[in-house]
mmCIF file of C-alpha atoms in Angstrom:
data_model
loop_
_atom_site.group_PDB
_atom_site.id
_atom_site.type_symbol
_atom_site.label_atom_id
_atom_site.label_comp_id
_atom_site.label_asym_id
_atom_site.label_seq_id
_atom_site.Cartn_x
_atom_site.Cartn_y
_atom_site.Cartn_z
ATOM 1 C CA UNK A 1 -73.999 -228.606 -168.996
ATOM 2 C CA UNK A 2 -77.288 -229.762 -168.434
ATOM 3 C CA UNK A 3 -79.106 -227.683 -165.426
ATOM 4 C CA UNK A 4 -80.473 -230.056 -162.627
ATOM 5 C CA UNK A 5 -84.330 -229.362 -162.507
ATOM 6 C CA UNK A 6 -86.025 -229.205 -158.974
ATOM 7 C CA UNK A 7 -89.498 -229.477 -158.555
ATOM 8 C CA UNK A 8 -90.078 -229.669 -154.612
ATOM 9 C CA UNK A 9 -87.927 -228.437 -150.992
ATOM 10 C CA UNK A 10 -86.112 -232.128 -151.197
ATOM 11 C CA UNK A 11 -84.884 -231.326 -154.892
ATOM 12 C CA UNK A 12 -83.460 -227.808 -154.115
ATOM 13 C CA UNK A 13 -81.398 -229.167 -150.790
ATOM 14 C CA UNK A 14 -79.618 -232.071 -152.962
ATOM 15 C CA UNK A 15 -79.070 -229.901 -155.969
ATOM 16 C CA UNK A 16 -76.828 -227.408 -153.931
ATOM 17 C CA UNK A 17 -73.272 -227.274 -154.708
ATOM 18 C CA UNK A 18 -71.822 -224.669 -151.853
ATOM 19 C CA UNK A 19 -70.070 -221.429 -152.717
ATOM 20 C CA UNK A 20 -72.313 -217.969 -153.574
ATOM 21 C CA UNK A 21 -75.284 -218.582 -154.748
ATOM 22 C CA UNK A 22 -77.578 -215.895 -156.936
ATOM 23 C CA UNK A 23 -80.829 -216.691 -157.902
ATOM 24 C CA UNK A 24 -82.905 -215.488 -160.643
ATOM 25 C CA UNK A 25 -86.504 -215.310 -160.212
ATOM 26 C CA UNK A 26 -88.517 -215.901 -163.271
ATOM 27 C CA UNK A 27 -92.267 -216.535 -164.639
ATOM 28 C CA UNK A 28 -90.821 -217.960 -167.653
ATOM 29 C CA UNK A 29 -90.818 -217.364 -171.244
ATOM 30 C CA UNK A 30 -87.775 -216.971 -171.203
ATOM 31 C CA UNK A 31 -85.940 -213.979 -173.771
ATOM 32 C CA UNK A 32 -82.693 -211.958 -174.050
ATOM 33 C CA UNK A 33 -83.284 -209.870 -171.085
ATOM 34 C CA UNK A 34 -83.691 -212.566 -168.660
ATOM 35 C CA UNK A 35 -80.779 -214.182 -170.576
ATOM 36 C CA UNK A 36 -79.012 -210.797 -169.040
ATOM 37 C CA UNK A 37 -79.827 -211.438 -165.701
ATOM 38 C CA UNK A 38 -78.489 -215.273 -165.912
ATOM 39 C CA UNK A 39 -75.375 -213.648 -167.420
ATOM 40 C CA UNK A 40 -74.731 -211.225 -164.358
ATOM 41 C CA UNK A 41 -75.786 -213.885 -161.577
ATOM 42 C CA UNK A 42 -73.174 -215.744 -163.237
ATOM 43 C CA UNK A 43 -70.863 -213.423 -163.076
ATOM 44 C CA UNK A 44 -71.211 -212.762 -159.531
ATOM 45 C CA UNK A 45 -71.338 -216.644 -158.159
ATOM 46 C CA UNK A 46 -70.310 -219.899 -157.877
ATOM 47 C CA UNK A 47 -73.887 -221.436 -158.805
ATOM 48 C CA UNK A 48 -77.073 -220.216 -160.234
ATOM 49 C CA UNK A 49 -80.553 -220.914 -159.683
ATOM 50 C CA UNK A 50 -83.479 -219.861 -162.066
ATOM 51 C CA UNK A 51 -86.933 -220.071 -160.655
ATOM 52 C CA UNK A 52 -89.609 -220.467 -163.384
ATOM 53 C CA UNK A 53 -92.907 -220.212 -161.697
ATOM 54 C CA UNK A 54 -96.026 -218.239 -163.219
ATOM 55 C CA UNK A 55 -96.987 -216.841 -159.574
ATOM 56 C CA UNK A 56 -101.427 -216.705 -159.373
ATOM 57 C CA UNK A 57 -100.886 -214.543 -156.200
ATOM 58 C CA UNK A 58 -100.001 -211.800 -158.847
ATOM 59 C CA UNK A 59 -102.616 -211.662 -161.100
ATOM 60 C CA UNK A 60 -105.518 -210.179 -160.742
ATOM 61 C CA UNK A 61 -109.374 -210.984 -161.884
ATOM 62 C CA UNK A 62 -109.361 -210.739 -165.521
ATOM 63 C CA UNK A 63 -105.678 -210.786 -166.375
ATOM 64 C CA UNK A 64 -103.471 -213.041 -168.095
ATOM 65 C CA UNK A 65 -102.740 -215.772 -165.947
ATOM 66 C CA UNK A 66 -104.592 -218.552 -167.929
ATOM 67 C CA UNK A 67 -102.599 -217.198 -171.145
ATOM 68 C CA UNK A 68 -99.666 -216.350 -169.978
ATOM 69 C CA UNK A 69 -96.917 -218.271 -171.928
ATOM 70 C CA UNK A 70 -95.584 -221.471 -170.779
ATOM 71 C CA UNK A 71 -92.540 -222.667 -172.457
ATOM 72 C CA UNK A 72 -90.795 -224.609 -170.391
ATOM 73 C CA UNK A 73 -88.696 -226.685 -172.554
ATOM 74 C CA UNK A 74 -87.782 -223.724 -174.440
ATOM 75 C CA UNK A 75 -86.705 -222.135 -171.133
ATOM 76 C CA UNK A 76 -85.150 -225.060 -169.913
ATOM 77 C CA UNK A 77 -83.141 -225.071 -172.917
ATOM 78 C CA UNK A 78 -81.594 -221.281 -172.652
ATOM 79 C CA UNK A 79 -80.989 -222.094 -168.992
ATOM 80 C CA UNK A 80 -78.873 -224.751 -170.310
ATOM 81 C CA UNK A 81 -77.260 -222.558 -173.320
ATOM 82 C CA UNK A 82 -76.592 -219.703 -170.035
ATOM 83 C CA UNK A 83 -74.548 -222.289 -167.929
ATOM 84 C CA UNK A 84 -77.689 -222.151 -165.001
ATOM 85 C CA UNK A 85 -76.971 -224.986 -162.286
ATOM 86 C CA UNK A 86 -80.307 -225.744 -161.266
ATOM 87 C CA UNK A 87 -84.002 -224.659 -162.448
ATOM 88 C CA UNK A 88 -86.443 -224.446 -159.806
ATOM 89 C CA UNK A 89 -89.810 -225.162 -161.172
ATOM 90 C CA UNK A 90 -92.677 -225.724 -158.676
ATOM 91 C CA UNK A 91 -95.984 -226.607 -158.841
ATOM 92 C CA UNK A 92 -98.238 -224.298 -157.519
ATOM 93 C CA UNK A 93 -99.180 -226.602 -154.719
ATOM 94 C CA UNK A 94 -95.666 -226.928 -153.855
ATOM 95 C CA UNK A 95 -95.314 -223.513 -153.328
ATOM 96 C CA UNK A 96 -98.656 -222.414 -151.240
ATOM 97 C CA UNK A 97 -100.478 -224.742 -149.048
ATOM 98 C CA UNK A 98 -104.186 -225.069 -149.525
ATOM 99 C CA UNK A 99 -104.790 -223.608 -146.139
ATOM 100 C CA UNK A 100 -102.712 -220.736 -146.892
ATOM 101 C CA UNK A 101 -103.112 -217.698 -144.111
ATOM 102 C CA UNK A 102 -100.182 -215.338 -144.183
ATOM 103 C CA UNK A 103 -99.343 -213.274 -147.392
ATOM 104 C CA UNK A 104 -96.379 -210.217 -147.484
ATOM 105 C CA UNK A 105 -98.584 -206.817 -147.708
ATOM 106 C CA UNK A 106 -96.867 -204.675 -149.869
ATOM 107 C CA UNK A 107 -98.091 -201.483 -147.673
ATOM 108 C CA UNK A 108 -99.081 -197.660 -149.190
ATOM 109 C CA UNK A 109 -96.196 -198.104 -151.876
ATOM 110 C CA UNK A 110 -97.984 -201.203 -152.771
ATOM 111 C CA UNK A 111 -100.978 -199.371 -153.955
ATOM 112 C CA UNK A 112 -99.968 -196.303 -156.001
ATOM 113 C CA UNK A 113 -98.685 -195.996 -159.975
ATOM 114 C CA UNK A 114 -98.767 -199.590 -161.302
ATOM 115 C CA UNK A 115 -100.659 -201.040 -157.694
ATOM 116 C CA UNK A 116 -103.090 -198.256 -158.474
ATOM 117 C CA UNK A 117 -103.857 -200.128 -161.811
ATOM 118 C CA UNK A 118 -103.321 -203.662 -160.087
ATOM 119 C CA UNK A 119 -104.751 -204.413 -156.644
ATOM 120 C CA UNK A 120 -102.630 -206.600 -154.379
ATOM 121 C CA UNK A 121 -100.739 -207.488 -157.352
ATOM 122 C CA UNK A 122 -97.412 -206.538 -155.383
ATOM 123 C CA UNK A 123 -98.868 -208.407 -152.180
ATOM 124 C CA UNK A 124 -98.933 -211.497 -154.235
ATOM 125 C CA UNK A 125 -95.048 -210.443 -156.224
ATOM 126 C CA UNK A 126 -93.518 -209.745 -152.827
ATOM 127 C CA UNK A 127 -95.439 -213.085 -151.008
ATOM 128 C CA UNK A 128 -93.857 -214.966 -153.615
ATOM 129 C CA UNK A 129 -90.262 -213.669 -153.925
ATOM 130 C CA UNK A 130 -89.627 -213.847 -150.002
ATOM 131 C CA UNK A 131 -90.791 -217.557 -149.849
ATOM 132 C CA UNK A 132 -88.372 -218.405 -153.292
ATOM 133 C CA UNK A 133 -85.441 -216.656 -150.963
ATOM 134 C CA UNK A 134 -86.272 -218.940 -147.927
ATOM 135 C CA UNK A 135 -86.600 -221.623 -149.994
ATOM 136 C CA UNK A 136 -83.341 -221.365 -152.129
ATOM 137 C CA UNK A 137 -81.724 -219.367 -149.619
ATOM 138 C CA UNK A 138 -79.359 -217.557 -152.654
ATOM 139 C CA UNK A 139 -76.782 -214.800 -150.888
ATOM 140 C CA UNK A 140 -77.684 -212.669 -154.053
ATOM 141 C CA UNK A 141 -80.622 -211.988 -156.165
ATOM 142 C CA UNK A 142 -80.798 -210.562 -159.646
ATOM 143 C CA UNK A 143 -84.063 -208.560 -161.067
ATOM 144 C CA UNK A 144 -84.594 -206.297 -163.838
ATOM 145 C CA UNK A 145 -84.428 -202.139 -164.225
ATOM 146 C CA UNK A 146 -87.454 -202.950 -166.450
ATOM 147 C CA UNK A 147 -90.137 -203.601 -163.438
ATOM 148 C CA UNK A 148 -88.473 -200.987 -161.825
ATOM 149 C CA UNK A 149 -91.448 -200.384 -158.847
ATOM 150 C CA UNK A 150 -90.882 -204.413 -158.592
ATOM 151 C CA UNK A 151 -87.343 -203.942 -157.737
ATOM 152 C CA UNK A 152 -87.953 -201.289 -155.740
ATOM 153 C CA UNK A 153 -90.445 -202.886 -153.593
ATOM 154 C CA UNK A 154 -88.153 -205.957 -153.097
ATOM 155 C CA UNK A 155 -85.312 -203.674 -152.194
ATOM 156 C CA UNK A 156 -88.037 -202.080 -149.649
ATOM 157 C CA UNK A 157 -88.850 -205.526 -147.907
ATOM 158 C CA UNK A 158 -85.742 -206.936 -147.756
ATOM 159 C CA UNK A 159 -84.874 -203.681 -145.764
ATOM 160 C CA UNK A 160 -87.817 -203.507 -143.817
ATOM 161 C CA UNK A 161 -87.915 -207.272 -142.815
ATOM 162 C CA UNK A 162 -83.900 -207.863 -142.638
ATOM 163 C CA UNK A 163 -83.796 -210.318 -145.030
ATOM 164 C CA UNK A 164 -80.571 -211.525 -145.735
ATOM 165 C CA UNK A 165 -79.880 -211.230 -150.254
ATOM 166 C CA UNK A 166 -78.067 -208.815 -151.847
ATOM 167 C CA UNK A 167 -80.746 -207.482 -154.415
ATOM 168 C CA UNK A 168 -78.917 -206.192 -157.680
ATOM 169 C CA UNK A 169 -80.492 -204.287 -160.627
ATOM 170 C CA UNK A 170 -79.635 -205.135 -164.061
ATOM 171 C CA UNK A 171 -80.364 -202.627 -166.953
ATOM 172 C CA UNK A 172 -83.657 -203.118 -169.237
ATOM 173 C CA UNK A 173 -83.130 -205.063 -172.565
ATOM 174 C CA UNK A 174 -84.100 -203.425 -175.717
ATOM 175 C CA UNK A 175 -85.269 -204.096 -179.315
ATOM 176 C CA UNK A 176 -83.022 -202.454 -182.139
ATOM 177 C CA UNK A 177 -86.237 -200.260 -182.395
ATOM 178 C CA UNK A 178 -86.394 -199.628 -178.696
ATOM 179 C CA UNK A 179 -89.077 -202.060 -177.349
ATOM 180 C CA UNK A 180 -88.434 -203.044 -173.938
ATOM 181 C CA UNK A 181 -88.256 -206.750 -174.237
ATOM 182 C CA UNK A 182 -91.263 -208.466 -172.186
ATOM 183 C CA UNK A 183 -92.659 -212.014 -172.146
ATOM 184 C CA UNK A 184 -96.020 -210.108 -173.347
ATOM 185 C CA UNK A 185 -94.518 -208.991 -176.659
ATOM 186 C CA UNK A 186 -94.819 -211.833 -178.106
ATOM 187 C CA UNK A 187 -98.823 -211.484 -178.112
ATOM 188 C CA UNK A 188 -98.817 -207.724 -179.945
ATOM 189 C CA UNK A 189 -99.986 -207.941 -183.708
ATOM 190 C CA UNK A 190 -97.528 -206.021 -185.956
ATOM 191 C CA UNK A 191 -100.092 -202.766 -185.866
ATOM 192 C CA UNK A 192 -99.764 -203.151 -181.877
ATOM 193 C CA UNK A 193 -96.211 -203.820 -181.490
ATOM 194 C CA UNK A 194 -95.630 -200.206 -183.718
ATOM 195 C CA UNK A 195 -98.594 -198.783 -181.670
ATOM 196 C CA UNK A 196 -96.032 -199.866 -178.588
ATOM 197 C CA UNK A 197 -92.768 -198.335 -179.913
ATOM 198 C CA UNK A 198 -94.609 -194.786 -178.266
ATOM 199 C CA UNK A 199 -93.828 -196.088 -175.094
ATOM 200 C CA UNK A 200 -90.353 -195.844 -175.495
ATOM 201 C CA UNK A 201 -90.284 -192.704 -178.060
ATOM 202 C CA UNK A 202 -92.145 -190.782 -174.721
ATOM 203 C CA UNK A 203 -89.270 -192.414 -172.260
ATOM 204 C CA UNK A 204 -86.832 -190.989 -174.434
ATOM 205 C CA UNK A 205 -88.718 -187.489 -174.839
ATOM 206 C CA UNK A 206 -89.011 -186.920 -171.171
ATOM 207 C CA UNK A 207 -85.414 -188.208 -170.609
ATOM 208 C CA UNK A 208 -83.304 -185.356 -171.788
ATOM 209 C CA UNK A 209 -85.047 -182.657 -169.877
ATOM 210 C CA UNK A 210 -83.942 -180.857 -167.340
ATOM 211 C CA UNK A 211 -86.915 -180.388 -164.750
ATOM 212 C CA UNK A 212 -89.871 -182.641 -164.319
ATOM 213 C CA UNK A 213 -92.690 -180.049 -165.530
ATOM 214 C CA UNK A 214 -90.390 -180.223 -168.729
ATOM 215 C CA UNK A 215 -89.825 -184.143 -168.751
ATOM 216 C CA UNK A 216 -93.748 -184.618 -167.568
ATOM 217 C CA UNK A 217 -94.668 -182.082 -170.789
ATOM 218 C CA UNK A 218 -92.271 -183.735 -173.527
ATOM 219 C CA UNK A 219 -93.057 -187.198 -172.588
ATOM 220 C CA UNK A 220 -96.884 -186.420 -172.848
ATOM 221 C CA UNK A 221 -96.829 -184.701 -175.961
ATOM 222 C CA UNK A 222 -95.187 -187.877 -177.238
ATOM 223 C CA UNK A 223 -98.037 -190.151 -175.850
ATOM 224 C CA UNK A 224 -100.564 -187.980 -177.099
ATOM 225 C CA UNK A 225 -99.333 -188.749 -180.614
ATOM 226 C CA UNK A 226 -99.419 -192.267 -180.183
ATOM 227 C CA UNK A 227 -101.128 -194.326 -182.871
ATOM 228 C CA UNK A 228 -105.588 -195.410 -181.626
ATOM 229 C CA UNK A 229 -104.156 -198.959 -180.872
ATOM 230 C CA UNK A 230 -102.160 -197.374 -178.187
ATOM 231 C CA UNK A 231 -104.327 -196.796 -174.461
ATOM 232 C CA UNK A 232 -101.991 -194.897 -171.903
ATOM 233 C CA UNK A 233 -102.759 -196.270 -168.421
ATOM 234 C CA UNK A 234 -100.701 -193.630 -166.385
ATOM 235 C CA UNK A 235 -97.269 -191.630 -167.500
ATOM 236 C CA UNK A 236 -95.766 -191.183 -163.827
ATOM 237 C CA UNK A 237 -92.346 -189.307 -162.515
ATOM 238 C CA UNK A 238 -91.171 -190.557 -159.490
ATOM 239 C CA UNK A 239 -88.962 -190.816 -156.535
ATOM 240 C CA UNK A 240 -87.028 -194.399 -156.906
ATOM 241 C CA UNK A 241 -87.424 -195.477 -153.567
ATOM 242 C CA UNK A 242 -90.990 -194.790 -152.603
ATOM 243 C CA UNK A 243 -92.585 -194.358 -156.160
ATOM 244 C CA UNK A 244 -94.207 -191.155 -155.146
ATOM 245 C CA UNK A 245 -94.596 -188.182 -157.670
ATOM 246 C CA UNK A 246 -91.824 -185.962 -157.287
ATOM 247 C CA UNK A 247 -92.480 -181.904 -156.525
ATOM 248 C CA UNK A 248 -91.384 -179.523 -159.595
ATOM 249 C CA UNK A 249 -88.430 -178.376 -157.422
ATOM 250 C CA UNK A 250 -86.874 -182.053 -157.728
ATOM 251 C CA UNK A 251 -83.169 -182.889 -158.274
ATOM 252 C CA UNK A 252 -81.622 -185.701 -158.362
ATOM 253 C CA UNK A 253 -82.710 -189.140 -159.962
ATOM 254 C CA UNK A 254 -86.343 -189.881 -160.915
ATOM 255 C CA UNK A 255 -88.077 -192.658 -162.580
ATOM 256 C CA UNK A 256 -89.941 -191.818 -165.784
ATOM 257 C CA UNK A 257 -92.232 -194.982 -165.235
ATOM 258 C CA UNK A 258 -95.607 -195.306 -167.813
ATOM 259 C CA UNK A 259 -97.858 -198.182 -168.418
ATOM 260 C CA UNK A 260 -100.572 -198.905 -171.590
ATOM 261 C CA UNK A 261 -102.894 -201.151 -173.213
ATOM 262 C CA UNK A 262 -101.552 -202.374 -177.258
ATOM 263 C CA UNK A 263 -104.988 -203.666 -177.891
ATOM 264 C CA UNK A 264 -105.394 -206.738 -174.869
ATOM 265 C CA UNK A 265 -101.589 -206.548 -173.643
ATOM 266 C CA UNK A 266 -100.811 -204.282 -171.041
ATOM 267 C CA UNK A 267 -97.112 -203.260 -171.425
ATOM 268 C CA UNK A 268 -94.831 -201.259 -168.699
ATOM 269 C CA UNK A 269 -91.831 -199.284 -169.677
ATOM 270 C CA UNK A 270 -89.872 -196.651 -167.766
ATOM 271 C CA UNK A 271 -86.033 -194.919 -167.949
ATOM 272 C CA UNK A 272 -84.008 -193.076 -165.238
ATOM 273 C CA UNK A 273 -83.959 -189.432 -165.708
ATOM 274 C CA UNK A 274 -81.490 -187.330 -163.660
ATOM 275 C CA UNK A 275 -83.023 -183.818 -162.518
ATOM 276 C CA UNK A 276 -81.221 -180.296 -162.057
ATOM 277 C CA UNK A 277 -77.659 -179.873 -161.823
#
């Protein structure tokens, strides 16, 4: 089945079939672990829609927005290989008007682990997810375990603003050698893409202990012997729901969430780690 593509409002309104809709927002470039999001949004409705749109409103001055990857035939073709109804793909244009005033402000939790390291980056990821919802209006939504602070932010606004999607989590894809899949990876040479295995190597360090001084201490020590292509931006242990470091007297679930440079990609990582008894 071949998906129908929309590019505009018009498009999207004559493409719908009826029944439960998910929707799977994407920047393209596609790989297997969006491939695993398709798969559960088509488990759990009658029609899927795949947004391919590489969002400016998330990248900041002097990241990758220029390079990021832009396969869209490629992507069009797993969409059709996945059984996706329809691919929304938008101009930018179609998306924001020129005159644009109001953006979504992503608040404190906005601006601490991976906002700390990219300003209003989650003002322009959670501007651009609530206008795909009103525009596709799906009943469900499916995002990856991999941008964990992402899909905890979108669970946060869809609370806070009553928006009306069922947001559901889907676990992170791996490499056989534990590399998180990422649209990025493809831009690591082979001494950066070993240099990135750490990241991983520290999740699973930190993952197996039993307090967070211990997990904070094993996953470090694993950093610290991370090969010079390797720079660790911040190695964080956090509270899923507001992303704040957790006290040493934490039980309960945690995310073990760390971000580096492999040379000029900037990779993010993280595992759930359960605390105490």
């Amino acid at each position: 089945m071949h998906p129908i593509v929309a590019r505009n409002r018009s498009d999207l309104t004559e493409a719908r079939k009826g029944g439960t809709l998910a929707l799977v927002p994407t920047m393209g470039a596609l790989h297997e672990g969006h491939r695993s999001l398709i798969r559960l949004a088509r488990e759990r409705a009658d029609e899927v829609v795949v947004s391919v749109f590489v969002n400016p409103l998330q990248f900041g001055p002097g990241e990758d927005f220029q390079r990021y990857p832009r396969t869209f035939d490629a992507d069009l073709a797993a969409c059709r290989e996945e059984g996706v109804d329809v691919v929304f793909a938008p101009a930018a244009d179609e998306m924001y008007l020129p005159d644009r005033q109001v953006s979504v402000s992503a608040g404190g939790m906005g601006r601490i682990v991976e906002g700390a390291s990219r300003p209003g980056h989650f003002d322009g990821m959670l501007t651009v997810v609530l206008k795909l919802f009103n525009l596709v209006r799906p009943d469900l939504a499916v995002f990856g375990q991999k941008d964990a602070q992402q899909l905890s932010m979108i669970r946060r606004m869809v609370a806070d603003l009553d928006v009306p999607v069922e947001i559901v989590g889907a676990p992170t894809v791996r490499e056989p050698d534990g590399l998180a899949l990422s649209s990025r990876n493809r831009y690591l040479s082979d001494a950066e893409r070993r240099a990135a295995l750490s990241l991983s190597r520290a999740l699973r360090a930190g993952a197996g202990e039993p307090t967070p001084a211990r997990v904070r201490a094993s996953a470090a020590k694993a950093l610290a012997e991370a090969p010079p292509e390797l720079e660790v931006d911040y190695l964080a242990l956090v509270d899923p729901a507001t992303f704040l470091e957790v006290p040493d007297a934490y039980e309960g679930e945690a995310v073990l969430a760390v971000a580096a440079r492999a040379g000029a990609t900037r990779l993010i990582d993280n595992a759930v780690v359960r605390l105490g008894r």
